[in-house]
Amino acid sequence: MKDKEEEKIVQHLKQDWQHIDDLGKESLSQIDMEKQLVRFQQKKKKAFYRESALFLLTAIVILTVVMISLFEAPLFFLYFQVVASLIAPFAVYFTYKKVNKKGMFGHDKP
């Protein structure tokens, strides 16, 4: 009985080793890997430019709104600053509490 179990284990191991050997035979060629690397770099470059443009557009809009509100309605700007100063500590506290409870990436703690 023990011999049959050992024989099954050995047979299973041989099949796994053969599967691993077969995986190595289907490796990518150097040219395919270089093509994939170039495509990946192009995607990253596109994403970087897209994110940079979005950041600049957002910054311009925010600065325009701030400048207009500062020069056109200074009292509104002052109220806005006071309200933001009062709300910011609570937002930071609740965000900090949430991150510590869940972990930085959501899967750090069970």
Short mmCIF file of C-alpha atoms in Angstrom, two decimals:
data_model
loop_
_atom_site.label_atom_id
_atom_site.label_comp_id
_atom_site.label_asym_id
_atom_site.label_seq_id
_atom_site.Cartn_x
_atom_site.Cartn_y
_atom_site.Cartn_z
CA MET A 1 0.00 0.00 0.00
CA LYS A 2 2.80 2.36 0.84
CA ASP A 3 4.56 1.51 -2.41
CA LYS A 4 1.45 2.42 -4.44
CA GLU A 5 1.20 5.80 -2.73
CA GLU A 6 4.88 6.49 -3.34
CA GLU A 7 4.47 5.40 -6.94
CA LYS A 8 1.54 7.82 -7.38
CA ILE A 9 3.58 10.64 -5.87
CA VAL A 10 6.54 9.88 -8.12
CA GLN A 11 4.27 9.74 -11.19
CA HIS A 12 2.66 13.03 -10.22
CA LEU A 13 6.06 14.66 -9.73
CA LYS A 14 7.23 13.40 -13.13
CA GLN A 15 4.13 14.91 -14.76
CA ASP A 16 4.76 18.24 -13.00
CA TRP A 17 8.41 18.25 -14.08
CA GLN A 18 7.41 17.48 -17.64
CA HIS A 19 4.90 20.34 -17.52
CA ILE A 20 7.63 22.69 -16.28
CA ASP A 21 9.95 21.52 -19.06
CA ASP A 22 7.21 22.14 -21.62
CA LEU A 23 6.71 25.68 -20.35
CA GLY A 24 10.39 26.41 -20.93
CA LYS A 25 10.19 25.29 -24.56
CA GLU A 26 7.53 27.88 -25.39
CA SER A 27 9.61 30.88 -24.32
CA LEU A 28 9.44 34.12 -26.25
CA SER A 29 12.09 34.93 -28.75
CA GLN A 30 14.37 37.92 -28.24
CA ILE A 31 12.62 39.85 -31.04
CA ASP A 32 9.17 39.28 -29.50
CA MET A 33 10.40 40.43 -26.11
CA GLU A 34 11.92 43.58 -27.63
CA LYS A 35 8.67 44.33 -29.46
CA GLN A 36 6.68 43.92 -26.26
CA LEU A 37 9.14 46.15 -24.40
CA VAL A 38 8.86 48.87 -27.08
CA ARG A 39 5.03 48.67 -26.96
CA PHE A 40 5.08 48.88 -23.18
CA GLN A 41 7.39 51.91 -23.26
CA GLN A 42 5.15 53.61 -25.83
CA LYS A 43 2.09 53.02 -23.65
CA LYS A 44 3.87 54.39 -20.60
CA LYS A 45 5.01 57.45 -22.56
CA LYS A 46 1.46 58.09 -23.82
CA ALA A 47 0.04 57.70 -20.33
CA PHE A 48 2.66 60.09 -18.94
CA TYR A 49 1.81 62.78 -21.50
CA ARG A 50 -1.92 62.30 -20.93
CA GLU A 51 -1.53 62.56 -17.15
CA SER A 52 0.76 65.58 -17.48
CA ALA A 53 -1.71 67.37 -19.75
CA LEU A 54 -4.58 66.58 -17.38
CA PHE A 55 -2.55 67.85 -14.43
CA LEU A 56 -1.68 71.09 -16.20
CA LEU A 57 -5.27 71.63 -17.29
CA THR A 58 -6.53 71.04 -13.75
CA ALA A 59 -3.90 73.36 -12.30
CA ILE A 60 -4.79 76.12 -14.78
CA VAL A 61 -8.50 75.80 -13.99
CA ILE A 62 -7.92 75.86 -10.23
CA LEU A 63 -5.55 78.82 -10.42
CA THR A 64 -7.94 80.71 -12.71
CA VAL A 65 -10.85 80.16 -10.31
CA VAL A 66 -8.73 81.24 -7.35
CA MET A 67 -7.45 84.37 -9.10
CA ILE A 68 -10.91 85.37 -10.30
CA SER A 69 -12.43 84.83 -6.87
CA LEU A 70 -9.56 86.72 -5.25
CA PHE A 71 -9.86 89.80 -7.46
CA GLU A 72 -13.58 89.80 -8.18
CA ALA A 73 -14.93 88.76 -4.79
CA PRO A 74 -12.25 89.07 -2.10
CA LEU A 75 -14.79 88.60 0.67
CA PHE A 76 -15.94 85.28 -0.87
CA PHE A 77 -12.30 84.22 -1.18
CA LEU A 78 -11.73 85.02 2.50
CA TYR A 79 -14.83 83.01 3.52
CA PHE A 80 -13.69 80.13 1.36
CA GLN A 81 -10.25 80.14 3.02
CA VAL A 82 -11.75 80.17 6.52
CA VAL A 83 -14.15 77.30 5.74
CA ALA A 84 -11.36 75.27 4.10
CA SER A 85 -9.12 75.86 7.14
CA LEU A 86 -11.87 74.60 9.45
CA ILE A 87 -12.79 71.56 7.36
CA ALA A 88 -9.26 70.42 6.40
CA PRO A 89 -8.25 69.05 9.85
CA PHE A 90 -11.37 66.88 10.00
CA ALA A 91 -10.80 65.58 6.48
CA VAL A 92 -7.18 64.74 7.28
CA TYR A 93 -8.19 63.05 10.55
CA PHE A 94 -10.87 60.85 8.95
CA THR A 95 -8.62 59.97 6.02
CA TYR A 96 -5.77 59.07 8.37
CA LYS A 97 -8.13 56.97 10.48
CA LYS A 98 -9.49 55.15 7.42
CA VAL A 99 -6.01 54.41 6.04
CA ASN A 100 -4.78 53.09 9.38
CA LYS A 101 -7.88 50.91 9.76
CA LYS A 102 -7.70 49.41 6.27
CA GLY A 103 -3.98 49.63 5.62
CA MET A 104 -2.24 51.69 2.98
CA PHE A 105 -3.32 49.57 0.03
CA GLY A 106 -6.48 47.96 1.38
CA HIS A 107 -5.04 44.46 1.57
CA ASP A 108 -2.33 45.03 4.18
CA LYS A 109 -4.51 44.08 7.12
CA PRO A 110 -7.06 41.25 7.25
#
